[in-house]
Amino acid sequence: MKKIINKPEDFVNEMIEGIILAHPDKLKNPGDDPRILVRADAPVAGKVGIVTGGGSGHLPLFKGYVGQGLCSGVAIGNVFSSPSSQQCFEATKAVDGGAGVLYLYGNYGGDVFNFDLAADLAELEDIETMTVLGRDDVASQPKENRQERRGVAGTLFAYKAAGAAAERGDTLEEVAAAAEDIVENTATMGIGLSPTILPTTGALSFDLPDGEMEIGIGIHGEPGIHRGPLETADAITDRLVDALVADLELADGDSVAVLVNGMGATPLEELYVMYRRVHQSLTSRGVSIGKNYVGEYATSLEMAGASISLLKLNDDRLALLEAPASSPFFQEV
Amino acid sequence: MKKIINKPEDFVNEMIEGIILAHPDKLKNPGDDPRILVRADAPVAGKVGIVTGGGSGHLPLFKGYVGQGLCSGVAIGNVFSSPSSQQCFEATKAVDGGAGVLYLYGNYGGDVFNFDLAADLAELEDIETMTVLGRDDVASQPKENRQERRGVAGTLFAYKAAGAAAERGDTLEEVAAAAEDIVENTATMGIGLSPTILPTTGALSFDLPDGEMEIGIGIHGEPGIHRGPLETADAITDRLVDALVADLELADGDSVAVLVNGMGATPLEELYVMYRRVHQSLTSRGVSIGKNYVGEYATSLEMAGASISLLKLNDDRLALLEAPASSPFFQEV
Amino acid sequence: MHSTELIEQIQRSLKEVVKHADELRDLDQALGDGDLGITITLGAGAVIEALEELPDGATPAEIARACAKAFANANPSTMAALVAGGLLAGSKTWKDLDDVDIAAAARFVKAAGDNIAQRGKTQIGDKTIVDAIMPAAEALDAGEDGASGLDAAIAAAEKAVVDTRSLRSRRGRAAWLQERSIGLQDPGATAMWRFLESWRTAGVPARF
Amino acid sequence: MHSTELIEQIQRSLKEVVKHADELRDLDQALGDGDLGITITLGAGAVIEALEELPDGATPAEIARACAKAFANANPSTMAALVAGGLLAGSKTWKDLDDVDIAAAARFVKAAGDNIAQRGKTQIGDKTIVDAIMPAAEALDAGEDGASGLDAAIAAAEKAVVDTRSLRSRRGRAAWLQERSIGLQDPGATAMWRFLESWRTAGVPARF
Ligand SMILES: Nc1ncnc2c1ncn2[C@@H]1O[C@H](COP(=O)(O)OP(=O)(O)O)[C@@H](O)[C@H]1O
Ligand SMILES: Nc1ncnc2c1ncn2[C@@H]1O[C@H](COP(=O)(O)OP(=O)(O)O)[C@@H](O)[C@H]1O
Ligand SMILES: [Mg+2]
Ligand SMILES: [Mg+2]
Ligand SMILES: [Mg+2]
Ligand SMILES: [Mg+2]
């Protein structure tokens, strides 16, 4: 097990401790539970709070998107498992500035049920909450079932937009609507080349013969829509872009934001080789790129692979993406 | 070979093309050779230019440190091999604003000889150059031979400081002195857990049995000072920090900048587990951390491993680190 | 069954059900991430402890709520959240109730099942805990007394569990396996069945 | 040897030396990164082409500088830079020279070797190209005529190459191997030896 860790059961808490030691001016534990992190200035009176959460092992997702112009707090689960409803609720209380709290996170069963329970608890304390789920993985469900899709890297766009909306003083309904509008216009698809090793058991997260790739994989190694021999960067990129363009029904004259995301072990160099092809492919269709992100934004420990996300832009969405934001892991200046 | 590439021989050029397509407002090819990248506003009249360079496969090193308050240009070699003297020279011409050019890069034979040749060519065209070599890898040579040490991740500090000095209008001698002062006070040591795969041949960059680690490894897999069974994160971190503290002769009351750098495949989570221990270890010695960086700053394709760099701080050095900087891969705001 | 007995019955059942932790772990390993054994073990322990600390005079509804809270946080997961939500929903059917009889138990289980199905957007046949909980609730409801109702509920749950084997998982992590989920037994449904069995082993069902 | 002959001699030698590309690749694979075969192949091709395009009347010094420039950029690497630097240094000893004789050749090789040693911070015994180039320069210098001087230089280089096997690499990538470099033959020194051999095979040494 090629991991730089101490006791596997201490992994998550020690990682969080490292994050707080490194960024005490930006993040804090609001109470005793290390698994809850909020902006150092939380709660911000009069502004909508945004709570996200999910399993560990996806840095910079989720904790990395807590900051100015981003989420206000996060509840952190074990590797690839949900935080508890109590933790989601504590995060809610810690960020509530009186204007309500948006729950914004990826669509995974455990997370949904725990956040829903937290919402019940919040209601008992008269904290208004709304929920928007990241649901961008087009490989996880066909378009007719898109409410059921998993949330993957494209959730970044929703964080960015909702955070910007909250920062400028939008109401809870408005912030939720901004996030939902982004989710509705975001599509992601990924490819996996090698599994991750789960720190607690040392087991591989999934099984993929050498020289094969899984197209449509999820960020925990969920199977996709095609498994076959590894293809060239261009062929892979074309597969992904074609699927995303079809899903978003992009046409000549449209503009998009592009995110080429590394799953962990894939070198940044390869992500730029892919970006090059994304650019070629979109431009040749008359689709322009209004904003781009290339790097590791939602990982799966040391999985090799990458995903591409597209967000169909309009002026509002672009403005929200371009608004300033700052966390230890993400900056927009 | 788990790589998202097209023809291996096109890898470097396609990657550079992707970078320019993604960041046209920040970087450009000054001429026809794709292997030379400079700041979009180069040359900046009256300011010292800084040229770096080296092999590919280390992103964000080296190209990532071309930007405002950083280097002015870079000459890019094939994976793990030097750029040509002609490319170094072309980069020199493209960034020369009349105030001379500093060559600042890691101490590796091929790079040194090619930059030295470029310096000869520059002299013929009356461009004044000086050279400062990153030489931070304490495992590569004992302290008596520290002029001969390899340059690894800690070169980041020198880029940052030299770039800030150039930006504020220092002379070539002053910029070189600032860089040299940083190099003299920087120490790095790394650990490798798995090799990288060379794109051209598919061969492994070095050979390390599963469950073993190489302490003191270089960024191309150069052997270190100890090979043995993989240890805990704390034990590894202690080994590295102890060696660095001894090398820099840090004492109670000193302050340092810390860089915990991932080699490529190691998850960011693990780097924070290490940072936590670095913090504990330094604090317990009365050494304070004035600035920290945790993430991937100098990689070796998909090698698993990490390095720790320490820079002994004083007010001048800290001010140079904290000066604003901006490249597509590095921001200080 | 009044509060004191109820607490004792729950605690004894939970000490029983953890004996199935390895079975549940293995089933969840095959279809999911293998944490269900831990969820049950830690959850049971947390509930037992929480009930220990409950003030005298807690009503059955309060007892159920204490169970929910403890179970929810012991090992956060799908099962922890769904079961906790189900217990809360069940507890609402026990407003002003002091003595839990078979009818109250049936109401409780039915409400819990409905809540889980709703929260989980699950129907019978999706190969989840809902497959076991629904027929069990019906059997309890149809039961003439506690003992026969419980026996019928256990039988119904067991049948449902066996039936999950031939189904394809449509919810949760197991759904990621798609066709490969067919042939494997649902861990959540199994947990429900084992819990009912443990309730019988642990106590005197007639006391309902 | 005047310019026209010199160009022809260089081109023919280089066509000869590339036949050793596989040997050099294998040696560099064992001690380094395996690119020396490519460096020699691409470098030789680039030099041949550059000489083709040289204007009539180029002096021997200009010819050497053209070789340097072409070789430096064909496949950037340690060898490319060091050899190119050596050629430039050598060319400085040919100022105002029209006819390259054995003495001029010896001066050239000596200057090139000194330059490489200085730039590479290398001494004889560090297991590099310097180990082969220095004794070859001396042998040329001691040579009575072109033919015997060249034979002696080749013999000296060959001996040096064989001797590198028992040495530990102290420079370049090979130094990373530390003790494991012992027993392996230095690729750079081998390249020098093969080049001298190719010079003999390709031409009429007496023409020096
Ligand atoms: N949407 C759902 N509705 C109802 N039950 C579900 C749902 N998703 C999963 N389950 C049940 O949860 C069980 C797995 O629980 P658990 O191991 O806690 O899940 P996870 O580890 O994925 O959080 C499954 O066997 C199934 O019975
Ligand atoms: N510092 C040095 N001085 C002189 N020769 C050197 C030095 N370093 C390496 N060499 C020579 O260069 C040869 C390797 O050349 P090359 O394959 O081009 O290196 P790389 O691929 O590492 O850039 C070695 O066999 C050795 O003869
Ligand atoms: Mg990574
Ligand atoms: Mg990486
Ligand atoms: Mg599970
Ligand atoms: Mg080589």
mmCIF file with all atom_site columns, N, CA and C and ligand atoms in Angstrom, chain A residues 262-269 271 296 299 303, chain B residues 59 262-267 296 299 301-303, ligand 4:
data_model
loop_
_atom_site.group_PDB
_atom_site.id
_atom_site.type_symbol
_atom_site.label_atom_id
_atom_site.label_alt_id
_atom_site.label_comp_id
_atom_site.label_asym_id
_atom_site.label_entity_id
_atom_site.label_seq_id
_atom_site.pdbx_PDB_ins_code
_atom_site.Cartn_x
_atom_site.Cartn_y
_atom_site.Cartn_z
_atom_site.occupancy
_atom_site.B_iso_or_equiv
_atom_site.pdbx_formal_charge
_atom_site.auth_seq_id
_atom_site.auth_comp_id
_atom_site.auth_asym_id
_atom_site.auth_atom_id
_atom_site.pdbx_PDB_model_num
ATOM   1  N  N  . GLY A 1 262 ? -8.208  16.239 -13.203 1.00 0.00 ? 262 GLY A N  1
ATOM   2  C  CA . GLY A 1 262 ? -7.416  15.026 -12.963 1.00 0.00 ? 262 GLY A CA 1
ATOM   3  C  C  . GLY A 1 262 ? -7.935  14.286 -11.746 1.00 0.00 ? 262 GLY A C  1
ATOM   4  N  N  . MET A 1 263 ? -7.959  12.958 -11.827 1.00 0.00 ? 263 MET A N  1
ATOM   5  C  CA . MET A 1 263 ? -8.524  12.141 -10.749 1.00 0.00 ? 263 MET A CA 1
ATOM   6  C  C  . MET A 1 263 ? -7.515  11.904 -9.630  1.00 0.00 ? 263 MET A C  1
ATOM   7  N  N  . GLY A 1 264 ? -6.252  12.261 -9.838  1.00 0.00 ? 264 GLY A N  1
ATOM   8  C  CA . GLY A 1 264 ? -5.293  12.099 -8.749  1.00 0.00 ? 264 GLY A CA 1
ATOM   9  C  C  . GLY A 1 264 ? -3.909  11.766 -9.250  1.00 0.00 ? 264 GLY A C  1
ATOM   10 N  N  . ALA A 1 265 ? -3.756  10.650 -9.935  1.00 0.00 ? 265 ALA A N  1
ATOM   11 C  CA . ALA A 1 265 ? -2.423  10.218 -10.345 1.00 0.00 ? 265 ALA A CA 1
ATOM   12 C  C  . ALA A 1 265 ? -2.059  10.676 -11.751 1.00 0.00 ? 265 ALA A C  1
ATOM   13 N  N  . THR A 1 266 ? -3.030  11.091 -12.519 1.00 0.00 ? 266 THR A N  1
ATOM   14 C  CA . THR A 1 266 ? -2.731  11.488 -13.896 1.00 0.00 ? 266 THR A CA 1
ATOM   15 C  C  . THR A 1 266 ? -1.988  12.823 -13.918 1.00 0.00 ? 266 THR A C  1
ATOM   16 N  N  . PRO A 1 267 ? -0.842  12.868 -14.594 1.00 0.00 ? 267 PRO A N  1
ATOM   17 C  CA . PRO A 1 267 ? -0.048  14.104 -14.588 1.00 0.00 ? 267 PRO A CA 1
ATOM   18 C  C  . PRO A 1 267 ? -0.799  15.274 -15.236 1.00 0.00 ? 267 PRO A C  1
ATOM   19 N  N  . LEU A 1 268 ? -0.528  16.453 -14.719 1.00 0.00 ? 268 LEU A N  1
ATOM   20 C  CA . LEU A 1 268 ? -1.093  17.686 -15.255 1.00 0.00 ? 268 LEU A CA 1
ATOM   21 C  C  . LEU A 1 268 ? -0.785  17.837 -16.745 1.00 0.00 ? 268 LEU A C  1
ATOM   22 N  N  . GLU A 1 269 ? 0.355   17.352 -17.158 1.00 0.00 ? 269 GLU A N  1
ATOM   23 C  CA . GLU A 1 269 ? 0.724   17.401 -18.573 1.00 0.00 ? 269 GLU A CA 1
ATOM   24 C  C  . GLU A 1 269 ? -0.360  16.750 -19.429 1.00 0.00 ? 269 GLU A C  1
ATOM   25 N  N  . LEU A 1 271 ? -3.465  16.323 -18.743 1.00 0.00 ? 271 LEU A N  1
ATOM   26 C  CA . LEU A 1 271 ? -4.705  17.101 -18.739 1.00 0.00 ? 271 LEU A CA 1
ATOM   27 C  C  . LEU A 1 271 ? -4.632  18.211 -19.781 1.00 0.00 ? 271 LEU A C  1
ATOM   28 N  N  . GLU A 1 296 ? -6.439  19.516 -10.847 1.00 0.00 ? 296 GLU A N  1
ATOM   29 C  CA . GLU A 1 296 ? -7.138  18.577 -9.971  1.00 0.00 ? 296 GLU A CA 1
ATOM   30 C  C  . GLU A 1 296 ? -8.170  19.336 -9.146  1.00 0.00 ? 296 GLU A C  1
ATOM   31 N  N  . THR A 1 299 ? -10.874 14.742 -6.909  1.00 0.00 ? 299 THR A N  1
ATOM   32 C  CA . THR A 1 299 ? -10.035 13.572 -7.124  1.00 0.00 ? 299 THR A CA 1
ATOM   33 C  C  . THR A 1 299 ? -10.626 12.344 -6.437  1.00 0.00 ? 299 THR A C  1
ATOM   34 N  N  . MET A 1 303 ? -6.316  7.591  -7.895  1.00 0.00 ? 303 MET A N  1
ATOM   35 C  CA . MET A 1 303 ? -6.838  7.014  -9.138  1.00 0.00 ? 303 MET A CA 1
ATOM   36 C  C  . MET A 1 303 ? -6.212  7.731  -10.341 1.00 0.00 ? 303 MET A C  1
ATOM   37 N  N  . LEU B 1 59  ? 5.435   19.409 -14.266 1.00 0.00 ? 59  LEU B N  1
ATOM   38 C  CA . LEU B 1 59  ? 4.453   20.479 -14.045 1.00 0.00 ? 59  LEU B CA 1
ATOM   39 C  C  . LEU B 1 59  ? 3.972   20.489 -12.591 1.00 0.00 ? 59  LEU B C  1
ATOM   40 N  N  . GLY B 1 262 ? 3.879   17.328 -3.481  1.00 0.00 ? 262 GLY B N  1
ATOM   41 C  CA . GLY B 1 262 ? 3.539   15.999 -3.973  1.00 0.00 ? 262 GLY B CA 1
ATOM   42 C  C  . GLY B 1 262 ? 4.224   15.718 -5.296  1.00 0.00 ? 262 GLY B C  1
ATOM   43 N  N  . MET B 1 263 ? 4.685   14.481 -5.477  1.00 0.00 ? 263 MET B N  1
ATOM   44 C  CA . MET B 1 263 ? 5.437   14.114 -6.679  1.00 0.00 ? 263 MET B CA 1
ATOM   45 C  C  . MET B 1 263 ? 4.535   13.779 -7.862  1.00 0.00 ? 263 MET B C  1
ATOM   46 N  N  . GLY B 1 264 ? 3.229   13.671 -7.630  1.00 0.00 ? 264 GLY B N  1
ATOM   47 C  CA . GLY B 1 264 ? 2.337   13.402 -8.760  1.00 0.00 ? 264 GLY B CA 1
ATOM   48 C  C  . GLY B 1 264 ? 1.158   12.546 -8.382  1.00 0.00 ? 264 GLY B C  1
ATOM   49 N  N  . ALA B 1 265 ? 1.414   11.340 -7.924  1.00 0.00 ? 265 ALA B N  1
ATOM   50 C  CA . ALA B 1 265 ? 0.303   10.419 -7.644  1.00 0.00 ? 265 ALA B CA 1
ATOM   51 C  C  . ALA B 1 265 ? -0.142  10.453 -6.196  1.00 0.00 ? 265 ALA B C  1
ATOM   52 N  N  . THR B 1 266 ? 0.662   11.011 -5.334  1.00 0.00 ? 266 THR B N  1
ATOM   53 C  CA . THR B 1 266 ? 0.292   11.011 -3.913  1.00 0.00 ? 266 THR B CA 1
ATOM   54 C  C  . THR B 1 266 ? -0.849  11.990 -3.662  1.00 0.00 ? 266 THR B C  1
ATOM   55 N  N  . PRO B 1 267 ? -1.926  11.516 -3.021  1.00 0.00 ? 267 PRO B N  1
ATOM   56 C  CA . PRO B 1 267 ? -3.075  12.403 -2.805  1.00 0.00 ? 267 PRO B CA 1
ATOM   57 C  C  . PRO B 1 267 ? -2.741  13.603 -1.918  1.00 0.00 ? 267 PRO B C  1
ATOM   58 N  N  . GLU B 1 296 ? 1.051   20.227 -5.223  1.00 0.00 ? 296 GLU B N  1
ATOM   59 C  CA . GLU B 1 296 ? 1.997   19.756 -6.233  1.00 0.00 ? 296 GLU B CA 1
ATOM   60 C  C  . GLU B 1 296 ? 2.691   20.953 -6.875  1.00 0.00 ? 296 GLU B C  1
ATOM   61 N  N  . THR B 1 299 ? 6.669   18.042 -9.863  1.00 0.00 ? 299 THR B N  1
ATOM   62 C  CA . THR B 1 299 ? 6.282   16.643 -9.906  1.00 0.00 ? 299 THR B CA 1
ATOM   63 C  C  . THR B 1 299 ? 7.213   15.837 -10.798 1.00 0.00 ? 299 THR B C  1
ATOM   64 N  N  . LEU B 1 301 ? 5.925   13.307 -13.239 1.00 0.00 ? 301 LEU B N  1
ATOM   65 C  CA . LEU B 1 301 ? 4.814   12.590 -13.859 1.00 0.00 ? 301 LEU B CA 1
ATOM   66 C  C  . LEU B 1 301 ? 3.954   11.917 -12.780 1.00 0.00 ? 301 LEU B C  1
ATOM   67 N  N  . GLU B 1 302 ? 3.763   10.603 -12.870 1.00 0.00 ? 302 GLU B N  1
ATOM   68 C  CA . GLU B 1 302 ? 2.874   9.955  -11.897 1.00 0.00 ? 302 GLU B CA 1
ATOM   69 C  C  . GLU B 1 302 ? 3.624   9.213  -10.808 1.00 0.00 ? 302 GLU B C  1
ATOM   70 N  N  . MET B 1 303 ? 4.763   9.746  -10.426 1.00 0.00 ? 303 MET B N  1
ATOM   71 C  CA . MET B 1 303 ? 5.483   9.147  -9.300  1.00 0.00 ? 303 MET B CA 1
ATOM   72 C  C  . MET B 1 303 ? 4.701   9.377  -8.012  1.00 0.00 ? 303 MET B C  1
HETATM 73 MG MG . MG  E 2 .   ? -0.985  14.670 -9.952  1.00 0.00 ? 4   MG  E MG 1
#
